[in-house]
Coordinates of C-alpha atoms in Angstrom, one line a residue:
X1 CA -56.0 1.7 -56.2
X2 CA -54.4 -1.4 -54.7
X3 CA -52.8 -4.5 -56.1
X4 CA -54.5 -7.1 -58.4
X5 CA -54.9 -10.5 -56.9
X6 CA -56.3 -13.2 -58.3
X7 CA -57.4 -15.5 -55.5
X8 CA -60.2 -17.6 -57.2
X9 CA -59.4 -19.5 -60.6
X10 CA -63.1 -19.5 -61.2
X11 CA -63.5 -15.8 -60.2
X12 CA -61.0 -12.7 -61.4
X13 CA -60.8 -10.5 -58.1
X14 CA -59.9 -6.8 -58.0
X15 CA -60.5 -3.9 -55.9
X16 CA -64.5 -2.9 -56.3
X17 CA -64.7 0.5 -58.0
X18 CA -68.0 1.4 -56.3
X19 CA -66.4 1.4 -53.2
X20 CA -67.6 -1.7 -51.7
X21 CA -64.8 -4.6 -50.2
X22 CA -62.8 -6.7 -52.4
X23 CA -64.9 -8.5 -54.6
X24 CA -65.1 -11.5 -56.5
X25 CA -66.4 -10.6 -60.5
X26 CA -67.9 -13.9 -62.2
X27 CA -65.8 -15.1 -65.0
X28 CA -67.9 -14.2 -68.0
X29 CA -66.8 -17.8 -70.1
X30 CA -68.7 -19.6 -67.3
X31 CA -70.6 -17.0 -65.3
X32 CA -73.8 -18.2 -64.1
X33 CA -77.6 -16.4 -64.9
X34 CA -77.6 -16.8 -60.9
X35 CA -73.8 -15.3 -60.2
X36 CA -74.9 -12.1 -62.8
X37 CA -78.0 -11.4 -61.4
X38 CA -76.1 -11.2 -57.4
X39 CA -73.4 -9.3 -59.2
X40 CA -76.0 -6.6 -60.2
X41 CA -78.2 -6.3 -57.0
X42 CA -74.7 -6.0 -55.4
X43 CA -73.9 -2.9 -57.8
X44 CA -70.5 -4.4 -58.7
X45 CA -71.3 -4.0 -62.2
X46 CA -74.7 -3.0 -64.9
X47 CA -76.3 -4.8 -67.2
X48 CA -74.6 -1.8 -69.6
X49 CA -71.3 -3.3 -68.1
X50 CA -72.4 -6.7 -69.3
X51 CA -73.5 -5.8 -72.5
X52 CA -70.6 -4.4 -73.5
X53 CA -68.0 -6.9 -72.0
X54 CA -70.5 -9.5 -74.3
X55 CA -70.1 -7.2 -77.2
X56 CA -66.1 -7.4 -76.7
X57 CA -66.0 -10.7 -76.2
X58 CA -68.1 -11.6 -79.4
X59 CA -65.6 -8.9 -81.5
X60 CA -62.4 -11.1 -80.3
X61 CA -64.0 -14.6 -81.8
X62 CA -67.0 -14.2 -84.0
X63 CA -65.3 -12.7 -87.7
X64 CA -61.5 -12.2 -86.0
X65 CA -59.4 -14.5 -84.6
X66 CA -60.8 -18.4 -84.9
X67 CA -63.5 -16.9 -86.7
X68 CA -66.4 -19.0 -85.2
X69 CA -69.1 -17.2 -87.3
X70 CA -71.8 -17.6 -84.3
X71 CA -73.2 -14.3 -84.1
X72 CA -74.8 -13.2 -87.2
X73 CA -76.2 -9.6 -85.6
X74 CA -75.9 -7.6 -82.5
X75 CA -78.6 -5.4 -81.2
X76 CA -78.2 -2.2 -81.7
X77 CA -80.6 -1.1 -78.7
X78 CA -79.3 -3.6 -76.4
X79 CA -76.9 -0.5 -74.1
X80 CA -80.1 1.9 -74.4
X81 CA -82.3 -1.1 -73.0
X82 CA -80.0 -2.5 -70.5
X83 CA -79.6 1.2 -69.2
X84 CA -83.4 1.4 -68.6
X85 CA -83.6 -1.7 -66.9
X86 CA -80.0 -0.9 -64.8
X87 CA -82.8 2.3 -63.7
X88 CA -85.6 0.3 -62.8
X89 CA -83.4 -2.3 -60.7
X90 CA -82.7 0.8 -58.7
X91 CA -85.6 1.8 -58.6
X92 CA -88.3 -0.7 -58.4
X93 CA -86.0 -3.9 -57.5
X94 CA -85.6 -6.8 -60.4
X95 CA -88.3 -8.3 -62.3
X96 CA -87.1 -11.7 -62.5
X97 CA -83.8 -14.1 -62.4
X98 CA -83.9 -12.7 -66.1
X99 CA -83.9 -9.1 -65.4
X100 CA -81.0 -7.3 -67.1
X101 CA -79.7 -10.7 -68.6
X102 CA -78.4 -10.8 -72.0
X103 CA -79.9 -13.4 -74.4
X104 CA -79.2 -14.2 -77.8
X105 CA -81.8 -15.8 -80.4
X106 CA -81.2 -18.0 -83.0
X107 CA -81.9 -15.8 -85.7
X108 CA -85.5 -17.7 -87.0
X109 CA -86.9 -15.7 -83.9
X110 CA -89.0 -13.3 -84.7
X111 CA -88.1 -9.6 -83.0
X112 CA -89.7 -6.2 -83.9
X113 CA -88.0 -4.6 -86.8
X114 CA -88.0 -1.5 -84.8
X115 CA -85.4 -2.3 -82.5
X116 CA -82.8 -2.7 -85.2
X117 CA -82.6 -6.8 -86.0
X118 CA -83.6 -8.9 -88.7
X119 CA -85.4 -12.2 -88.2
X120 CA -84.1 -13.7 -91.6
X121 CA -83.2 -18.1 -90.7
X122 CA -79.6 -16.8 -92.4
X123 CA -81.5 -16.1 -95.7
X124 CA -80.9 -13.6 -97.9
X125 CA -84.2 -14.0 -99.2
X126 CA -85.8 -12.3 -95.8
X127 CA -83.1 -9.7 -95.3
X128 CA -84.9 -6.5 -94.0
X129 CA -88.5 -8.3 -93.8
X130 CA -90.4 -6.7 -91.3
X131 CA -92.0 -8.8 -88.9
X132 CA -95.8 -8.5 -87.7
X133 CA -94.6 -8.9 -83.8
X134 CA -92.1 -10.1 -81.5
X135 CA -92.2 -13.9 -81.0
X136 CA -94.3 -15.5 -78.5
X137 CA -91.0 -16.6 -76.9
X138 CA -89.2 -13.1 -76.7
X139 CA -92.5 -11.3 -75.8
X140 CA -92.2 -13.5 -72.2
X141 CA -88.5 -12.5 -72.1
X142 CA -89.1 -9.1 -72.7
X143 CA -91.8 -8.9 -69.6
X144 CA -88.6 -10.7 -67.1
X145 CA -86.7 -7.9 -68.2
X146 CA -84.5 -9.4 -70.4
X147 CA -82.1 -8.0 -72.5
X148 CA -82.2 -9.5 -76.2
X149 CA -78.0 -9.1 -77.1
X150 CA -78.4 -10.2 -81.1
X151 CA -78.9 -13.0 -83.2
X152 CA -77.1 -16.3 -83.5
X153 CA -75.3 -18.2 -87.2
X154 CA -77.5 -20.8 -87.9
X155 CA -78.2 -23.7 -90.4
X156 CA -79.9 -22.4 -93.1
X157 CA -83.9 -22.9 -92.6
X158 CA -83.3 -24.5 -89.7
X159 CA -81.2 -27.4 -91.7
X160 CA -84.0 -27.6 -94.0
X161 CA -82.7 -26.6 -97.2
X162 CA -81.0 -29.4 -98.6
X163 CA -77.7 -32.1 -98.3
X164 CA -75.7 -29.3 -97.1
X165 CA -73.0 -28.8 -93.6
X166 CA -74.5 -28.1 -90.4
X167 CA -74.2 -24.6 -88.8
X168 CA -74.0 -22.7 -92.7
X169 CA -76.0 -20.1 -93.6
X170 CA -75.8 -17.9 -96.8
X171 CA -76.4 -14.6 -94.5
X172 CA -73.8 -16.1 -91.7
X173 CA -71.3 -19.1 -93.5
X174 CA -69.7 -21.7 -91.3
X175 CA -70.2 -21.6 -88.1
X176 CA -67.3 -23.6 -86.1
X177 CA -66.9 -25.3 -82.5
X178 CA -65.0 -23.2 -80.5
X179 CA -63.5 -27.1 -78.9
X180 CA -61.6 -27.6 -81.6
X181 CA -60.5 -25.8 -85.2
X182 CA -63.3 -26.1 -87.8
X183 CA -65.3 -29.5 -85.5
X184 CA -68.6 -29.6 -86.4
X185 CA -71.0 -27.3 -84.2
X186 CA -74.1 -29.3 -84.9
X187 CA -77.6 -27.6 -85.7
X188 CA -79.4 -26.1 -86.8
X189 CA -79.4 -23.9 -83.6
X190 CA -75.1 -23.7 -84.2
X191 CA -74.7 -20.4 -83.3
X192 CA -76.6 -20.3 -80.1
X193 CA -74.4 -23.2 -78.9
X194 CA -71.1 -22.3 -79.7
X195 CA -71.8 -18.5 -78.3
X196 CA -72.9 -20.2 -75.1
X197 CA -70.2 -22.6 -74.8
X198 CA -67.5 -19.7 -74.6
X199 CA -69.5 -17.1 -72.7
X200 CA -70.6 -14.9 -75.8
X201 CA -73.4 -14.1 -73.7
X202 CA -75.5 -15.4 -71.0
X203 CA -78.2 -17.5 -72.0
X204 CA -79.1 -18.7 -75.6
X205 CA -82.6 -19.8 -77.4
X206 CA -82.4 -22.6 -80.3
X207 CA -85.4 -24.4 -81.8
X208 CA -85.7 -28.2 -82.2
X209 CA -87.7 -29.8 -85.1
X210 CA -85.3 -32.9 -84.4
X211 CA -82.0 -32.9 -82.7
X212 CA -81.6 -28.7 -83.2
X213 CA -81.3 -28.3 -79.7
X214 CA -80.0 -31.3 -78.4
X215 CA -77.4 -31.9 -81.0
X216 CA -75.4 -28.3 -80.5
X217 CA -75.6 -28.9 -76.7
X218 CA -74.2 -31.7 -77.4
X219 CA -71.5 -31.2 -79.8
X220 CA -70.9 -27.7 -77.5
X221 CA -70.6 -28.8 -74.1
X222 CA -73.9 -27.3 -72.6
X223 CA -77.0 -28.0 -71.4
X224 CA -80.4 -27.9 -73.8
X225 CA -83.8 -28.6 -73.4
X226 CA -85.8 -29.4 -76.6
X227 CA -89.4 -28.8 -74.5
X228 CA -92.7 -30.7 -74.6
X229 CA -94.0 -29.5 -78.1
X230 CA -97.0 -27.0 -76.5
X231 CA -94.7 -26.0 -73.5
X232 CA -93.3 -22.9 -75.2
X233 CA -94.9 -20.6 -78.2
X234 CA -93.6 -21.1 -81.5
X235 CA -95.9 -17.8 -82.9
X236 CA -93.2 -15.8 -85.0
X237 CA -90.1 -18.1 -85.0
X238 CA -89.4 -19.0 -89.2
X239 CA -91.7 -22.9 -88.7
X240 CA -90.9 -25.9 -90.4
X241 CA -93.6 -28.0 -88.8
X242 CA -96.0 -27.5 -85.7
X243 CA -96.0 -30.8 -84.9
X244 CA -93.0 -31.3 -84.2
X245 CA -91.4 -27.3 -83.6
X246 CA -90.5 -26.4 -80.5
X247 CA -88.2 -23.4 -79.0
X248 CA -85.8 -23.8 -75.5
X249 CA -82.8 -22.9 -74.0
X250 CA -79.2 -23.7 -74.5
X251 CA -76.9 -22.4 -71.9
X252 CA -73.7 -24.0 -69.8
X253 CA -75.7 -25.5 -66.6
X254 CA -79.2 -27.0 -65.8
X255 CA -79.6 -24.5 -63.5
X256 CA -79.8 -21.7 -66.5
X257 CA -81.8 -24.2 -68.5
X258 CA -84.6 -24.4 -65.7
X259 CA -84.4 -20.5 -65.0
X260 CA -84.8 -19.2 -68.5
X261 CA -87.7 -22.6 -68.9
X262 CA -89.4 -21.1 -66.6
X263 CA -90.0 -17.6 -68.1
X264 CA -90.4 -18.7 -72.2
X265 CA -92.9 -21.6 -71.4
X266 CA -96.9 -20.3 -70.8
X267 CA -99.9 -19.9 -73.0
X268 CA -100.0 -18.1 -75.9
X269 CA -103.4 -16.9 -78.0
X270 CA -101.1 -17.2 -80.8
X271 CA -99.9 -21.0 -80.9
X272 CA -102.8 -22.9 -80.4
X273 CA -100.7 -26.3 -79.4
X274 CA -99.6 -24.4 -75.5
X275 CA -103.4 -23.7 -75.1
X276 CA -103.4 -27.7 -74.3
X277 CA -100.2 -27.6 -71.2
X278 CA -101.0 -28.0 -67.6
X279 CA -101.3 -24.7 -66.2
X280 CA -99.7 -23.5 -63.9
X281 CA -95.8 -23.3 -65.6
X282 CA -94.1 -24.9 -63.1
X283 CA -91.3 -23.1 -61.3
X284 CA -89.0 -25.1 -63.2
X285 CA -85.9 -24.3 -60.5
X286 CA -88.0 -26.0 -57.8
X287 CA -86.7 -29.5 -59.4
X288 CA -83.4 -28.4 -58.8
X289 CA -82.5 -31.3 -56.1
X290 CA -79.0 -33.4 -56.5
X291 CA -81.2 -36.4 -54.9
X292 CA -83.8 -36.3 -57.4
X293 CA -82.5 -39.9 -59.0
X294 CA -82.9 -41.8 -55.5
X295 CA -85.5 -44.1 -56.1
X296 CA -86.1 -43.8 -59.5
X297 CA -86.3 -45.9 -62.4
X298 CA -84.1 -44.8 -65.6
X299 CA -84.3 -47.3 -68.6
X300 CA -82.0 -47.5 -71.6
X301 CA -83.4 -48.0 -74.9
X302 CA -80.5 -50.2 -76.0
X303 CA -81.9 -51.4 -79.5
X304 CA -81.2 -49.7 -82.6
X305 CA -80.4 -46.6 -80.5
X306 CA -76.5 -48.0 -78.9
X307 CA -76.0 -49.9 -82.5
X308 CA -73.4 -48.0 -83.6
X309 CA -73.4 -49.7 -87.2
X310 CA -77.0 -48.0 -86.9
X311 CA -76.7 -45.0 -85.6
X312 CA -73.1 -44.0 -86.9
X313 CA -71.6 -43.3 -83.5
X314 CA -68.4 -43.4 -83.2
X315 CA -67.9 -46.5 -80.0
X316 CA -66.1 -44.3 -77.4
X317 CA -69.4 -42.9 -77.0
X318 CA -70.9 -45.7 -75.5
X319 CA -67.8 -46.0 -73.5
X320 CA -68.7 -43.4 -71.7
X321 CA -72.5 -43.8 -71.4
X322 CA -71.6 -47.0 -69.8
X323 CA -69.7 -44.8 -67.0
X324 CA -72.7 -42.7 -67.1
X325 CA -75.0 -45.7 -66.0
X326 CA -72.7 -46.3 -63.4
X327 CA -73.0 -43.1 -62.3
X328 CA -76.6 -42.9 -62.1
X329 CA -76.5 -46.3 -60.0
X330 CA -74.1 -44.6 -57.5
X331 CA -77.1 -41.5 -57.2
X332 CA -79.5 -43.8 -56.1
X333 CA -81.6 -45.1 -59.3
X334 CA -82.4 -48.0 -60.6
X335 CA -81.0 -48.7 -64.3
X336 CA -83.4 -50.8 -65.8
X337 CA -81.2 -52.0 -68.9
X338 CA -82.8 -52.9 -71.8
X339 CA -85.7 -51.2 -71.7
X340 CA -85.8 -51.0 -75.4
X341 CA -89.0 -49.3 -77.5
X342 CA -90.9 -51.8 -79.3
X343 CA -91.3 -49.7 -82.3
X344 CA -87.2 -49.1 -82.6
X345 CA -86.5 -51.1 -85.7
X346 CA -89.3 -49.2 -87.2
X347 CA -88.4 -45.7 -86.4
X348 CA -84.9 -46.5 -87.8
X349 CA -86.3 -47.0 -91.3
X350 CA -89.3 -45.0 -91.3
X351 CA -89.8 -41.8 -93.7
X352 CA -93.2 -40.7 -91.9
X353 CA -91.1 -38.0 -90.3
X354 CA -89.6 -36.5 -93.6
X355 CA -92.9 -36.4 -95.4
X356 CA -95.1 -34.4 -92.7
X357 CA -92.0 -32.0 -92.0
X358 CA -92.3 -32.0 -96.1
X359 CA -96.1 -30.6 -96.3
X360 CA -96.1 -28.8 -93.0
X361 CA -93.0 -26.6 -94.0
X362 CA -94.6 -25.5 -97.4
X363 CA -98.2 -24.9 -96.1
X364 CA -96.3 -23.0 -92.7
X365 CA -93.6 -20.8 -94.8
X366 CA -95.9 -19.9 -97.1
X367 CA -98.2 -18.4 -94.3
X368 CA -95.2 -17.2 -92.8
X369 CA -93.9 -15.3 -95.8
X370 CA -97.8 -14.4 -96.4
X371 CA -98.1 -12.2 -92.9
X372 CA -95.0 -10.3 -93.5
X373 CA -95.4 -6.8 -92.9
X374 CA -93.1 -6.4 -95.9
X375 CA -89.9 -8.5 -97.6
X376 CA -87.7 -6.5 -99.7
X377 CA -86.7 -9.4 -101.5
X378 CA -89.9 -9.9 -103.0
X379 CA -90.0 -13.7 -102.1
X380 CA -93.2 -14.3 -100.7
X381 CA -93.9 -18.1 -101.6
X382 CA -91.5 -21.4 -101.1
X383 CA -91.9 -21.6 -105.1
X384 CA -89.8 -18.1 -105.4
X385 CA -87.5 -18.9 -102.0
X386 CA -86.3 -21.8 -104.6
X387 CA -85.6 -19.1 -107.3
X388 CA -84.1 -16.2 -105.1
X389 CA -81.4 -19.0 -104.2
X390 CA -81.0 -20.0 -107.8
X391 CA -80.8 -16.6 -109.0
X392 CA -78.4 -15.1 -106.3
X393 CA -75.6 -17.8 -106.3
X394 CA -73.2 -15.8 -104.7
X395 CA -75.4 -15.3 -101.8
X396 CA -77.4 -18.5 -101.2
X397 CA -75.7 -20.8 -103.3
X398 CA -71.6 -20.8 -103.1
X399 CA -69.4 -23.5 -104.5
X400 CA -70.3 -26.8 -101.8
X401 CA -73.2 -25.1 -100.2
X402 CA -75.5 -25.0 -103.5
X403 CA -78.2 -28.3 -102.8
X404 CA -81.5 -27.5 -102.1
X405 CA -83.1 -31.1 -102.2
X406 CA -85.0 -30.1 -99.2
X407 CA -87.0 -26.8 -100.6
X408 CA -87.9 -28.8 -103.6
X409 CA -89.1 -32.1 -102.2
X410 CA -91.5 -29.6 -99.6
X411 CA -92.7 -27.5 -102.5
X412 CA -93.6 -30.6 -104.5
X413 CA -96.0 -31.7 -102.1
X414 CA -99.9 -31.2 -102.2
X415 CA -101.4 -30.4 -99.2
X416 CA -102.3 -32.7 -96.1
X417 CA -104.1 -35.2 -97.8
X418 CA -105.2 -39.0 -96.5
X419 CA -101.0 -40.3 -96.8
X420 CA -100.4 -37.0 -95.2
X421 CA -102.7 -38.0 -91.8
X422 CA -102.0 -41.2 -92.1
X423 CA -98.2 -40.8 -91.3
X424 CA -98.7 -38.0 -89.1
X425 CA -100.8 -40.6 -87.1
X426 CA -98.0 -43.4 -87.7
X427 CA -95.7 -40.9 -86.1
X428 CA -97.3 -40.8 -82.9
X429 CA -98.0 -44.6 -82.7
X430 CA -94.1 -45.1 -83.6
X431 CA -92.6 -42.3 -81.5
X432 CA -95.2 -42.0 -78.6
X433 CA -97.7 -45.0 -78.0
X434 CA -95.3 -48.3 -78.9
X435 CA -92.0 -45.9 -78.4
X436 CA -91.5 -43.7 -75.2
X437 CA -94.7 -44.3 -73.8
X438 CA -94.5 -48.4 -74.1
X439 CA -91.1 -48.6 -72.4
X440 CA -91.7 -46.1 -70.4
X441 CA -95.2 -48.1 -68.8
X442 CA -93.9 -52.2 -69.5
X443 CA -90.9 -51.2 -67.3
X444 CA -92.3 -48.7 -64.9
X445 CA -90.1 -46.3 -65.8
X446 CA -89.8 -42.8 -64.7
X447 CA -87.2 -42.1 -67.5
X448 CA -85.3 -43.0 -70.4
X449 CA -81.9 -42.6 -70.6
X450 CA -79.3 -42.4 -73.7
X451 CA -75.9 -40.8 -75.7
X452 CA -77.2 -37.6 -77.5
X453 CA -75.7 -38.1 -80.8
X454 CA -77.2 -40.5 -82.8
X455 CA -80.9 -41.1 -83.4
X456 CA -82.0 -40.4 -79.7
X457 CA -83.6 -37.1 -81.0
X458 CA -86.3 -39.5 -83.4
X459 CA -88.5 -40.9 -81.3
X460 CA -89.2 -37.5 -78.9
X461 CA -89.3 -35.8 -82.3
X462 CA -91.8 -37.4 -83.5
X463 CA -94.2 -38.3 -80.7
X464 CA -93.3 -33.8 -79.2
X465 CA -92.1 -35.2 -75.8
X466 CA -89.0 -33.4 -74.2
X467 CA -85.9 -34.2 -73.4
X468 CA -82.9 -32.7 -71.1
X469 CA -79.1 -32.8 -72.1
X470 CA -75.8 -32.2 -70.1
X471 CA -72.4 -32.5 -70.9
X472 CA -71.6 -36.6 -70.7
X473 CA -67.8 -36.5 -72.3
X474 CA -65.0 -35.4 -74.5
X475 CA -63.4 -37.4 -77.6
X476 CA -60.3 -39.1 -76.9
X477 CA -56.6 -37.8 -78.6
X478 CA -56.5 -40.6 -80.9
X479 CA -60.0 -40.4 -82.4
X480 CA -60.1 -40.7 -86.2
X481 CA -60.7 -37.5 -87.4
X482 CA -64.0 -37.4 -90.2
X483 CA -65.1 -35.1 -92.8
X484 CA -68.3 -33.1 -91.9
X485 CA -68.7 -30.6 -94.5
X486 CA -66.5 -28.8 -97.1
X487 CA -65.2 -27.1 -93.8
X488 CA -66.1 -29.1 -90.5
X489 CA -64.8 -32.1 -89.2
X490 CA -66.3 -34.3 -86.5
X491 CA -65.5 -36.4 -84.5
X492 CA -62.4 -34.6 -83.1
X493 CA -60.1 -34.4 -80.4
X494 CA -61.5 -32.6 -77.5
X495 CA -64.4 -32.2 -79.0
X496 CA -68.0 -32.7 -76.6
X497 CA -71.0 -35.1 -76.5
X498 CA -73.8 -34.9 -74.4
X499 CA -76.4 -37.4 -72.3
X500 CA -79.8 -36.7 -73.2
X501 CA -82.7 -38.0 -70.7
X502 CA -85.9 -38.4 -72.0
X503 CA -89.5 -38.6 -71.1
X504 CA -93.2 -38.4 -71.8
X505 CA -95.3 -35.6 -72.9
X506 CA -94.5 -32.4 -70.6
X507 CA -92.1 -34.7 -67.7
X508 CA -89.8 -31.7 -68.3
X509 CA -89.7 -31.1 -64.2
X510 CA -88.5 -34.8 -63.4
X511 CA -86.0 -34.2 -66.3
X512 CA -84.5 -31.4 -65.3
X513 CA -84.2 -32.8 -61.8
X514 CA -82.3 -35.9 -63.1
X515 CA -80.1 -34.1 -65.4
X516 CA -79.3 -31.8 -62.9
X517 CA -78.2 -34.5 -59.8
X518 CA -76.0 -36.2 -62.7
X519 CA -74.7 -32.7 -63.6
X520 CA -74.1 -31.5 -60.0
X521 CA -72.4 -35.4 -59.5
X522 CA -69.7 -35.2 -62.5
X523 CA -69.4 -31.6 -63.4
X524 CA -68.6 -32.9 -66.6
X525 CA -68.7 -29.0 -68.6
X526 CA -65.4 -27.8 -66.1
X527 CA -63.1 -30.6 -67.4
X528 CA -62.4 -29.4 -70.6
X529 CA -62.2 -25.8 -71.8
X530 CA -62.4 -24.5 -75.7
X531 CA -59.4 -24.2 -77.4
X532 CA -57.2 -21.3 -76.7
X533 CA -57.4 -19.0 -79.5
X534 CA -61.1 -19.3 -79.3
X535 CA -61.6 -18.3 -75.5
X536 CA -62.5 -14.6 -75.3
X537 CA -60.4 -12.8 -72.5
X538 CA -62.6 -9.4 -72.2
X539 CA -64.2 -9.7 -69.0
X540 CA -66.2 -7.5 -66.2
X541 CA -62.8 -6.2 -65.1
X542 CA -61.6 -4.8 -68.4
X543 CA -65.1 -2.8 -69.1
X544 CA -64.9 -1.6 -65.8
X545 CA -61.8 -0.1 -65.7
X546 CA -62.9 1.3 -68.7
X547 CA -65.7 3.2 -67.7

């Protein structure tokens, strides 16, 4: 059959099996949605190849080896689907830049029970609950041909169970970054960004009630975008609050991000809040330009937010967002620096936030539990999730992982009464009107700019407004290692932390264009790879020689 050569470092070359010319297979740990598709219209490989070099891959790291604990389920229909939709390329051409693409979910998206999942948010207490439909979200993945590959380790309720480690679940335990050995993944969408960050599978979905998307791209090395709350459907994905609940992608390039964007954003009959975007979606991969910051003017919200006694960052951080501001200078934009939010001091001590995520999440799980086609566990209420955990310890509530402060404070509350409005409309006036709006409008600003970790997530949190990370930097060798959990640590050597660009309500095109001409200027993600042991080697190759 002819010699191996490897001639490309990003690319493992062999002779083509189909009988084509020497070809160049994309390596799967970074392999572009854009690279896959050209490698199936080519024929070089199916999306049943794909599936099952994923499904390798995720054997080597998930419960073996580093044990990352990412994956909590794998479909079992995805080969039988991917082999219908490996037909109908042939047939009929591709549906989309989606078609034949695996994706994994964080597992508080809703999927039929039909196809073999569970849609639990890592609780015991929905194990085997039969959903009423696919989520909003999955339905439009489903139409661009999509392949859904299984469901991703999360924080338990989307962290909002109690005091307890990010990335732990009682169905999935600790998930881990694959950068270095037991760092802190972030959450709550933990699995979807450490399966993303190692090439467990394509593309990823996470939610973000606050930070849950931006925070694992962050700690992961990847590129999220927590949407415009109303851009994507939220109907059938496990709620905490639709006000502030909103479902995107996490993946390794901006390019993915705007790709996959482009298919799960639309209307939905079932989520009232998308029934209020601008129509028509945008072709999100139209803002791909690497010019798209000449011109422009990018503030940075320096008070409060790049106080590290405040926000608990550790100061290298700012180190490099400092480089990062030079950077953006060097693409053309203006830095406009402070441009700080009037409302700041005031976000930082507020507890509007906590008490509207408080009532919303009991009056939302209970109609969530409510329309359940079934639940084997019997739990139907937030009043019996609280007893399930307390009467299955060895599931839900292990030594270190026990607190449920969360469930209880939510479950003592009493409906949306007048303190209830009243800080749901103090959000808004903190986060949007004197937050990201004001700076954005005193200083003429066409975006905001900041380090992801922190308390960057707040003010988009709580105002719904979007915002775009990329990979900014790694910690240095000689950082102070820190206790995260019973079993994390963070900060780490090695380990990743993200830029986040922010903006007002549905800006998510200018966004992506910024994040994507820093991203194409610093290639920040190819500097640094995961830790050895936690770097799958299947790839195309093996499962081809295989077949």
């Amino acid at each position: 059959m002819g010699q191996m050569v490897d001639l490309n470092l990003s690319g493992i070359i062999l002779p083509d099996i189909r009988g084509s010319p020497l070809a160049t297979l994309p390596d799967l740990y970074e392999a572009s949605v854009v690279e896959l598709q050209a490698g199936l219209d080519a024929g070089q490989f199916t999306s049943v190849d794909l599936i099952k070099a994923y499904f390798a891959r995720i054997d080597e790291v998930n419960l073996k080896g580093p044990q990352l604990s990412a994956v909590l389920e794998m479909n079992p229909s995805a080969l039988a689907q991917a082999a219908e939709l490996d037909k109908e390329r042939k047939l009929t051409g591709k549906r989309s830049m989606l078609h034949g693409i695996p994706i994994l979910l964080k597992d508080n998206i809703g999927t039929v029970a039909s196809e073999g999942m569970n849609t639990t948010a890592g609780s015991f207490s929905l194990l085997g609950s039969v959903v009423p439909e696919d989520a909003g979200v999955v339905k439009n993945l489903r139409k661009a041909g999509a392949i859904i590959l299984g469901k991703a380790n999360l924080s338990e309720w989307a962290h909002f169970r109690g005091n307890i480690a990010s990335g732990w679940s009682g169905r999935g335990g600790q998930c881990t970054n694959a950068y270095f050995p037991h760092a802190d993944p972030c959450g709550s969408s933990s699995g979807s960004g450490v399966a993303a960050s190692i090439g467990l599978v394509a593309v990823t979905l996470g939610s973000e009630t606050d930070g849950s998307i931006t925070c694992p791209s962050s700690n992961n090395n990847l590129v999220g975008i927590k949407p415009t709350v109303g851009l994507t459907s939220r109907a059938g994905v496990v709620p905490i609050s639709d006000h502030q609940d909103t479902v995107g992608p996490i993946v390794r390039s901006v390019a993915d991000a705007a790709a996959v964007l482009s298919v799960i954003a639309g209307k939905d009959p079932n989520d009232n809040f998308t029934l209020a975007q601008p129509s028509p979606v945008p072709d999100f991969t139209k803002a791909l330009n690497p010019n798209a910051l000449k011109g422009k003017r990018i503030g940075v919200p320096r008070k409060v937010f790049l106080n590290d006694s405040i926000s608990g960052n550790d100061p290298f951080v700012n180190v490099a967002f400092e480089a990062a501001l030079d950077t953006i200078r060097g693409l053309g934009a203006t830095v406009v620096d402070p441009a700080d939010l009037p409302s700041a001091e005031e976000i930082a001590v507020s507890n509007n936030e906590t008490f509207v995520l408080d009532v919303d999440f009991k009056i939302q799980l209970n109609a969530y539990f409510a329309a359940l086609l079934k639940n084997p566990s019997g739990v139907r209420t937030l009043a019996e999730l609280i007893a399930f955990d307390n009467a299955n310890p060895a599931l839900e509530e292990p030594l270190q992982f026990q607190d449920q402060s969360q469930l209880i404070e939510a479950e003592a509350t009493t409906g949306m009464n007048a303190s209830y409005f009243q800080s749901l409309a103090d959000d808004k006036d903190l986060g949007a009107t004197r937050g990201i709006d004001a700076a954005l409008k005193e200083f003429n600003l066409d975006a905001l700019i900041l380090p992801a970790p922190g308390l960057t997530t707040v003010p988009a949190a709580i105002a719904g407004y979007p915002i775009v990370t990329v990979p900014l930097g790694f910690y240095p060798e000689n950082v102070t290692i820190a206790l995260a959990g019973p079993q994390t640590v963070y900060p780490a050597p090695g380990v990743p932390f993200g830029l986040s660009f922010l903006g007002t309500a549905f800006s998510e095109f200018d966004l992506i264009g910024f994040a994507f001409a820093y991203e194409q200027k610093t290639q920040t993600r190819l500097a640094r790879k995961a830790f050895l042991e936690a770097i799958p080697k299947t790839q195309l190759k093996d499962i081809l020689a295989s077949n």
